[in-house]
Backbone as numpy.savetxt, mean C-alpha at the origin, in Angstrom:
# Nx Ny Nz CAx CAy CAz Cx Cy Cz
-0.28 -37.86 -25.14 0.68 -37.04 -25.07 -0.06 -35.98 -23.44
1.27 -36.33 -22.75 1.45 -35.36 -21.67 2.27 -34.73 -22.21
1.87 -33.58 -21.57 2.89 -32.18 -21.37 3.34 -31.64 -20.20
4.37 -31.55 -19.88 4.68 -31.48 -18.88 4.04 -29.50 -19.06
4.42 -29.03 -16.85 4.87 -27.43 -16.93 6.06 -27.03 -18.15
4.90 -25.52 -18.29 5.93 -24.73 -18.78 7.40 -24.76 -18.26
8.72 -24.55 -18.65 9.28 -23.91 -17.88 10.28 -22.64 -17.95
10.67 -23.01 -16.58 11.54 -21.22 -17.55 9.36 -20.58 -16.21
10.14 -19.24 -15.74 9.05 -18.14 -15.41 7.77 -17.91 -15.82
7.02 -17.31 -15.63 5.92 -17.25 -16.28 6.09 -16.00 -17.20
6.00 -15.03 -17.82 5.78 -13.81 -17.28 4.77 -12.97 -17.32
5.50 -11.75 -16.70 3.91 -11.68 -15.84 2.65 -10.64 -16.55
1.33 -11.70 -16.87 0.23 -11.59 -17.14 -0.08 -13.08 -18.13
0.37 -13.35 -18.58 0.16 -14.31 -18.66 -0.68 -15.27 -17.78
-0.75 -16.78 -18.16 -1.70 -17.55 -17.33 -1.36 -18.14 -17.26
-1.26 -18.74 -16.09 -0.07 -20.10 -15.39 -0.77 -21.19 -15.86
-1.03 -21.61 -16.61 -1.76 -22.56 -17.09 -0.97 -23.85 -18.24
-1.46 -24.69 -18.19 -0.64 -25.96 -19.16 -1.03 -27.29 -19.54
-1.15 -27.58 -20.56 -1.93 -28.71 -20.61 -1.23 -30.34 -19.76
-2.30 -31.10 -19.29 -1.30 -32.26 -19.25 -2.72 -33.07 -19.64
-2.94 -34.25 -20.89 -3.70 -34.84 -20.99 -5.07 -34.07 -21.33
-4.55 -33.38 -22.08 -6.15 -32.69 -23.01 -6.60 -31.30 -21.76
-6.23 -32.21 -20.53 -7.14 -30.85 -19.75 -6.71 -29.86 -19.17
-7.02 -28.77 -18.98 -6.02 -27.21 -18.30 -6.32 -27.15 -17.04
-4.70 -27.00 -16.69 -4.52 -26.89 -15.42 -4.28 -25.83 -14.76
-4.56 -25.54 -13.14 -3.52 -23.23 -13.03 -2.57 -24.43 -11.81
-1.65 -23.24 -11.95 -0.39 -23.08 -11.44 -1.55 -22.94 -10.09
-0.80 -23.15 -8.24 -1.80 -23.48 -6.92 -0.61 -21.74 -6.54
-2.16 -21.18 -6.65 -1.87 -20.17 -5.37 -2.39 -18.60 -6.76
-2.43 -19.27 -7.74 -2.73 -18.41 -9.12 -4.04 -17.62 -9.12
-4.33 -15.99 -9.69 -6.13 -15.92 -9.53 -5.77 -15.48 -10.64
-7.37 -16.21 -9.41 -8.05 -16.74 -11.83 -9.46 -15.66 -12.10
-9.57 -15.45 -13.19 -10.21 -14.46 -14.12 -11.54 -15.67 -13.65
-12.07 -14.45 -13.25 -14.24 -15.25 -12.86 -14.20 -14.78 -14.02
-13.82 -13.98 -15.35 -14.77 -13.95 -16.92 -14.08 -15.15 -17.74
-12.96 -15.14 -18.40 -12.30 -16.72 -19.07 -11.44 -16.86 -18.73
-11.38 -16.62 -17.66 -9.87 -18.03 -16.44 -9.18 -17.90 -16.77
-8.51 -16.88 -17.25 -6.78 -16.56 -17.76 -6.78 -16.83 -15.73
-4.91 -17.66 -15.89 -4.33 -16.82 -14.61 -3.77 -15.90 -14.52
-3.37 -14.98 -13.20 -1.98 -14.11 -12.84 -1.67 -14.74 -11.78
-0.05 -14.63 -12.16 1.03 -14.04 -10.73 0.94 -13.15 -9.82
0.34 -12.53 -10.17 -0.03 -11.06 -8.97 -1.19 -10.46 -9.24
-1.33 -10.01 -8.23 -2.02 -9.46 -7.40 -3.05 -8.51 -9.08
-4.04 -8.29 -8.57 -4.47 -7.48 -10.29 -6.11 -6.95 -10.24
-6.23 -5.53 -10.66 -7.72 -5.15 -10.44 -8.65 -5.81 -11.86
-8.10 -5.76 -12.73 -8.54 -5.93 -13.90 -7.38 -7.00 -14.54
-8.25 -8.15 -15.77 -7.84 -9.28 -15.93 -6.77 -8.52 -17.24
-5.54 -9.17 -17.46 -4.96 -8.71 -18.51 -5.17 -8.86 -19.96
-5.80 -9.72 -20.26 -6.00 -11.16 -21.52 -7.65 -10.69 -21.42
-8.97 -10.73 -20.55 -10.25 -9.63 -21.37 -10.25 -8.55 -20.14
-9.91 -8.12 -19.02 -10.03 -6.61 -19.40 -11.14 -6.43 -18.18
-11.55 -7.98 -17.62 -12.43 -8.36 -16.72 -12.10 -7.82 -15.15
-12.98 -7.25 -14.33 -12.75 -7.35 -13.07 -12.03 -8.46 -11.99
-11.18 -8.37 -11.45 -10.45 -9.18 -11.01 -11.01 -9.47 -9.41
-11.47 -10.68 -8.59 -12.56 -11.40 -7.88 -11.69 -10.38 -6.15
-11.75 -10.60 -5.24 -11.88 -8.91 -4.42 -11.27 -10.24 -3.46
-10.78 -10.51 -3.38 -9.91 -11.31 -2.92 -7.80 -10.64 -2.43
-8.34 -10.06 -0.74 -7.02 -9.56 -0.78 -5.77 -9.66 0.24
-6.29 -11.49 0.24 -5.36 -12.10 1.66 -3.74 -12.04 0.40
-3.02 -10.61 1.82 -1.25 -11.49 0.81 -1.21 -10.85 0.57
-2.20 -10.18 0.18 -1.69 -8.45 -0.69 -1.42 -7.29 0.04
-0.01 -6.88 0.06 0.63 -5.40 0.29 -0.25 -4.14 -0.33
0.04 -2.84 0.45 0.07 -2.45 0.26 0.57 -1.54 -0.62
1.44 -2.23 -1.43 2.81 -1.03 -2.07 2.17 -2.25 -3.45
1.63 -3.67 -3.78 0.94 -4.27 -4.53 -0.82 -3.93 -4.99
-1.04 -3.54 -4.43 -2.64 -2.57 -4.19 -1.97 -1.90 -5.19
-0.66 -0.23 -5.47 -0.83 0.00 -6.37 0.34 0.01 -6.99
0.64 -0.84 -6.64 1.91 -1.64 -8.38 3.11 -0.57 -7.74
3.81 -1.38 -6.28 4.67 -0.04 -6.88 5.84 -0.90 -5.61
7.14 -0.97 -6.39 8.17 -1.78 -5.19 7.90 -1.52 -4.06
8.38 -2.15 -2.89 8.18 -2.13 -1.43 9.36 -1.18 -1.09
9.06 -0.29 -0.56 10.58 0.34 0.45 9.80 1.56 1.03
10.75 1.99 2.62 10.28 2.70 3.00 9.38 4.29 2.45
10.70 4.55 1.62 11.11 6.00 0.82 10.79 5.46 -0.17
9.36 6.69 -0.48 8.88 6.42 -1.75 8.58 7.87 -1.98
8.40 7.96 -3.16 8.24 9.36 -3.92 6.38 9.60 -3.51
6.11 10.09 -3.22 4.65 10.57 -3.32 3.85 11.13 -4.49
4.70 11.40 -5.29 4.26 11.65 -7.18 3.71 10.23 -7.35
4.19 9.22 -7.02 4.60 8.43 -7.72 3.02 7.60 -7.53
3.34 7.72 -5.34 2.50 7.23 -4.71 0.54 8.30 -5.80
0.85 9.00 -5.80 0.18 10.00 -6.76 -0.93 9.92 -7.69
0.34 8.78 -8.55 0.12 8.43 -9.40 -0.91 7.84 -9.65
-0.20 6.00 -9.01 -0.85 4.94 -8.65 -1.70 5.60 -8.52
-2.39 6.23 -7.46 -3.55 6.31 -7.31 -4.69 6.76 -8.88
-4.12 7.88 -8.99 -5.15 8.70 -9.81 -5.94 7.15 -10.76
-4.84 7.19 -11.55 -4.98 6.12 -12.85 -5.35 4.61 -11.92
-5.99 4.48 -10.84 -6.89 3.23 -9.40 -7.48 3.96 -10.55
-8.04 5.19 -9.80 -9.24 6.19 -9.50 -10.59 5.88 -11.03
-9.34 6.77 -11.81 -9.87 6.53 -13.99 -10.36 5.09 -13.51
-9.47 3.99 -13.35 -9.06 2.47 -13.70 -11.51 1.98 -13.02
-11.09 2.37 -12.25 -13.12 2.15 -10.80 -13.34 2.94 -10.64
-13.44 4.20 -11.50 -14.46 5.26 -11.46 -16.02 4.59 -11.14
-16.64 4.73 -10.48 -18.58 4.19 -10.60 -18.85 4.49 -11.99
-18.48 5.81 -12.81 -18.79 6.13 -14.15 -18.78 5.06 -14.55
-17.68 4.47 -15.41 -17.34 3.45 -15.68 -18.09 2.17 -15.91
-18.84 2.10 -14.91 -19.20 0.40 -14.50 -20.51 0.68 -14.01
-21.09 1.74 -14.51 -22.71 2.65 -14.28 -24.01 1.46 -14.97
-23.25 1.43 -16.34 -24.07 -0.15 -16.87 -23.70 -1.54 -16.67
-22.93 -2.00 -15.24 -22.85 -3.33 -15.44 -23.30 -3.49 -14.45
-23.64 -5.65 -13.20 -24.12 -5.18 -13.21 -24.38 -5.06 -11.49
-24.98 -5.50 -10.64 -25.75 -4.60 -9.17 -23.99 -5.71 -8.83
-23.03 -7.22 -9.02 -22.43 -7.71 -8.19 -21.17 -6.92 -8.82
-21.20 -6.38 -9.18 -19.68 -6.51 -10.62 -19.60 -4.17 -10.25
-20.31 -3.49 -9.06 -20.25 -2.06 -8.93 -20.53 -2.66 -7.53
-20.72 -3.39 -6.71 -20.49 -3.98 -5.30 -19.17 -3.75 -5.52
-18.12 -4.64 -6.19 -16.85 -4.78 -6.53 -15.57 -4.21 -6.92
-16.32 -2.52 -8.02 -15.85 -1.92 -8.12 -15.87 -0.96 -6.05
-16.58 -0.69 -6.28 -16.76 -0.59 -4.24 -15.81 -0.58 -3.94
-16.03 -1.68 -3.70 -14.51 -3.04 -2.64 -13.24 -3.03 -2.96
-13.11 -2.78 -4.50 -11.62 -2.66 -4.87 -11.29 -0.71 -4.51
-12.03 0.43 -4.82 -12.07 0.78 -4.35 -11.73 1.90 -2.93
-12.31 0.67 -2.36 -11.69 1.13 -0.87 -10.74 0.05 -0.11
-9.99 -0.68 -1.21 -8.83 -0.87 -0.38 -7.72 -0.42 -1.78
-8.14 0.57 -2.16 -6.84 1.68 -3.20 -7.17 2.44 -2.61
-8.47 3.17 -1.18 -8.15 4.30 -0.59 -7.44 3.97 0.49
-7.36 2.55 1.13 -6.83 1.76 2.56 -5.41 2.25 2.15
-4.94 1.65 0.52 -3.13 1.39 0.79 -2.98 3.29 0.18
-3.32 4.01 -0.21 -3.74 5.79 -0.12 -3.39 5.59 0.61
-4.32 5.97 2.63 -4.21 6.39 3.22 -3.23 6.11 4.26
-2.42 4.97 3.55 -1.43 4.42 4.91 0.27 4.55 4.56
0.20 4.50 3.05 1.82 5.27 2.52 1.42 6.72 1.86
0.70 7.24 2.56 1.04 9.11 2.10 1.52 9.56 3.22
0.80 9.13 4.43 1.68 9.17 5.61 3.17 8.23 6.11
4.30 9.44 6.42 4.84 9.01 7.13 4.62 8.10 8.35
4.09 8.22 8.92 3.72 7.02 10.74 3.45 6.27 10.73
2.37 6.66 9.33 1.08 4.97 9.33 2.18 4.24 8.22
2.82 5.32 7.80 4.31 4.06 6.41 5.34 3.35 6.78
5.37 3.64 8.50 6.64 3.18 8.96 5.83 2.41 10.11
4.92 2.56 10.65 4.42 1.41 11.04 4.14 0.03 10.53
3.61 0.32 8.96 3.17 -0.68 8.28 4.59 -1.41 7.70
5.60 -0.51 7.49 6.86 -1.54 7.44 7.53 -1.97 7.55
6.94 -1.54 9.48 7.69 -2.46 10.76 6.68 -3.35 10.42
5.44 -4.02 11.14 5.03 -5.09 10.69 4.75 -6.09 9.37
5.17 -5.17 8.13 6.33 -6.63 7.05 6.51 -7.03 7.69
7.90 -6.26 8.80 8.80 -7.37 8.66 8.46 -8.06 10.77
7.44 -7.78 10.95 6.97 -8.77 11.46 7.64 -7.72 13.24
7.37 -6.93 13.05 8.04 -5.90 14.79 6.90 -5.60 14.79
6.46 -5.51 16.91 4.88 -4.94 16.18 5.24 -3.12 16.87
5.10 -2.70 16.68 5.15 -1.13 16.98 3.68 -0.46 17.62
3.39 0.55 17.72 2.89 1.16 18.27 1.81 0.77 19.04
1.46 -0.61 19.77 0.44 -1.37 21.24 0.69 -0.63 22.46
-0.62 -1.59 22.61 -1.22 -0.48 24.13 0.79 -0.56 25.07
1.24 -1.93 25.05 2.64 -1.80 26.17 3.53 -0.72 25.31
3.36 -0.13 23.77 4.44 0.55 23.90 3.81 2.21 23.55
3.04 2.88 24.29 3.11 3.89 24.02 4.45 4.87 25.10
4.13 6.19 24.27 4.92 7.05 24.20 5.45 7.37 25.68
6.79 7.19 26.05 7.24 7.61 27.43 8.56 8.48 27.32
8.29 9.00 26.58 9.73 10.06 26.57 9.04 11.31 26.76
9.46 12.37 27.83 8.26 12.68 28.69 9.02 14.01 27.40
10.35 14.68 27.44 10.90 15.30 26.60 9.48 15.46 24.82
9.30 14.46 24.61 9.07 14.75 23.37 7.40 14.64 23.61
6.75 14.25 24.79 5.31 14.51 24.42 5.00 16.23 24.78
6.24 16.27 25.40 6.38 17.69 26.11 6.22 19.39 25.02
7.26 18.63 24.28 7.23 19.44 22.76 6.75 19.13 21.54
5.58 17.76 21.82 4.58 18.08 21.09 3.44 18.85 21.27
2.98 18.29 22.84 1.82 19.66 23.15 2.62 21.10 23.16
3.83 21.63 23.16 4.34 22.79 23.04 4.06 23.52 21.53
3.82 22.34 20.56 3.57 22.90 18.82 2.22 23.38 19.16
1.49 22.41 19.49 -0.10 22.87 19.84 0.12 23.98 19.52
0.19 24.15 21.08 -0.10 25.61 21.65 0.17 26.69 21.36
1.49 26.55 20.06 1.76 27.73 19.73 1.30 28.08 18.55
0.56 27.20 17.13 -0.23 26.86 16.64 -1.79 27.39 16.47
-2.15 27.29 17.92 -3.82 27.68 19.11 -3.07 28.51 18.87
-1.64 29.25 18.86 -1.35 30.92 19.65 -1.22 31.82 18.60
-0.85 31.23 17.89 -0.65 32.16 16.59 -1.80 32.95 16.06
-1.17 34.53 15.62 -1.52 35.10 15.22 -1.31 35.95 13.82
-1.32 34.97 13.76 -1.35 35.39 11.70 -0.95 34.54 10.61
-1.61 34.29 8.93 -0.99 33.46 8.58 0.15 33.26 8.42
0.69 33.62 8.06 2.77 33.61 8.33 2.98 32.66 9.26
2.89 33.04 10.53 3.59 31.89 11.03 2.41 31.21 11.44
1.85 30.68 10.43 1.34 29.65 11.55 2.23 28.27 10.28
1.62 29.15 9.33 2.90 28.53 8.34 4.45 28.69 8.17
5.46 29.74 8.80 6.25 29.05 9.27 6.31 27.69 10.25
5.41 27.51 11.69 5.01 26.87 11.91 5.54 25.49 10.94
4.19 25.75 10.67 4.21 24.39 9.16 5.18 23.33 9.34
5.87 24.90 8.55 7.32 24.18 7.58 8.44 23.71 8.30
8.20 24.67 9.84 9.21 23.46 10.83 9.38 22.04 11.57
7.42 21.84 11.51 7.25 20.78 12.05 7.60 19.37 10.09
6.96 19.91 8.82 7.67 19.50 7.72 9.26 18.90 7.02
10.46 19.88 8.55 11.42 19.32 8.60 11.17 18.66 9.29
10.68 19.05 10.58 10.78 18.13 11.71 10.83 16.35 10.40
10.30 15.91 10.60 9.45 15.53 10.09 10.36 14.73 8.48
10.67 15.15 7.73 11.45 15.01 6.86 13.11 14.52 7.91
13.05 15.09 8.54 14.72 14.12 9.00 13.98 13.53 10.22
12.67 13.73 10.53 13.13 11.33 10.87 12.75 10.73 10.08
11.97 10.54 8.85 12.25 10.50 7.84 13.48 8.98 7.37
14.07 10.74 7.19 15.74 10.14 7.01 16.29 9.12 7.79
16.20 9.23 9.42 16.88 9.01 10.29 15.57 7.22 10.50
14.44 7.63 10.12 13.99 6.22 9.66 14.18 5.08 8.76
14.73 5.81 7.87 14.97 5.16 6.61 16.08 3.61 6.28
17.42 4.97 7.51 18.93 4.53 7.57 18.23 3.25 8.63
17.39 3.13 9.51 17.42 2.10 10.57 16.76 1.08 9.72
16.11 1.53 9.32 14.95 0.46 8.31 16.31 -0.61 6.79
17.16 0.51 6.95 18.06 -0.14 5.96 18.68 -1.35 6.37
19.30 -0.62 8.26 19.79 -1.83 8.32 19.08 -3.17 9.19
18.33 -3.19 9.22 16.82 -4.08 10.06 17.34 -3.30 11.30
17.36 -2.56 11.70 17.58 -2.02 13.25 16.43 -1.64 13.74
15.59 -2.70 14.16 14.22 -1.91 14.41 14.32 -1.45 15.96
15.01 -1.87 16.70 14.48 -1.14 17.94 14.92 -0.38 18.52
16.20 0.43 17.29 16.64 1.88 17.05 15.20 2.54 16.21
14.37 1.87 15.63 13.26 2.92 15.28 12.16 3.01 15.63
11.61 1.73 16.15 10.81 2.11 16.88 10.77 3.21 18.42
11.73 3.36 18.85 11.39 4.89 19.60 12.04 6.45 18.65
12.03 6.14 17.07 11.60 7.29 16.04 10.48 7.85 15.56
9.73 5.69 15.60 8.20 5.81 15.50 7.58 5.88 15.82
7.62 6.14 17.49 6.62 6.55 18.03 6.42 7.99 18.66
7.91 8.63 18.16 7.43 9.71 18.28 6.66 11.27 17.09
């Protein structure tokens, strides 16, 4: 007897598989565990069925998916750090010290991918550029160099002030002022992104 593919959404973490004529079929695009053959509907570092390491096919996987976060420009950095530490623990070399050479290489590859995602999402500038790229908008390329002389002078002045600071208190003050400016710019970028106003966002990003 033929059995049709199960109807309705497949619960996250369960195999996207069904029986047809006694044969086991997998859904197109499913990520298959190399150990037990279970399929997953989203990217994972470990199989939710047997716990084995999944392969290092990161094609089409966003930084948000790598860390298990909902895609959004406005992020809670505490959540980014929490996800990072959790993955660091799971992918720590000591946990795989007795694994095969191929498995240890896979752990290294996964760790590198996690580091790439975290370094991008932690940085407001890199996160903003990445968010625009995800929406098909080119940013900070050769033909988009900073042309705002006022902004360039402001950057140079801040750098000179920090270099000339004679006390830690003054350095701390300049650092605080800079953080406040970055926070204000993040808020403006978030507002532009919510409106999908990419032309308004680009000059803000290039500041």
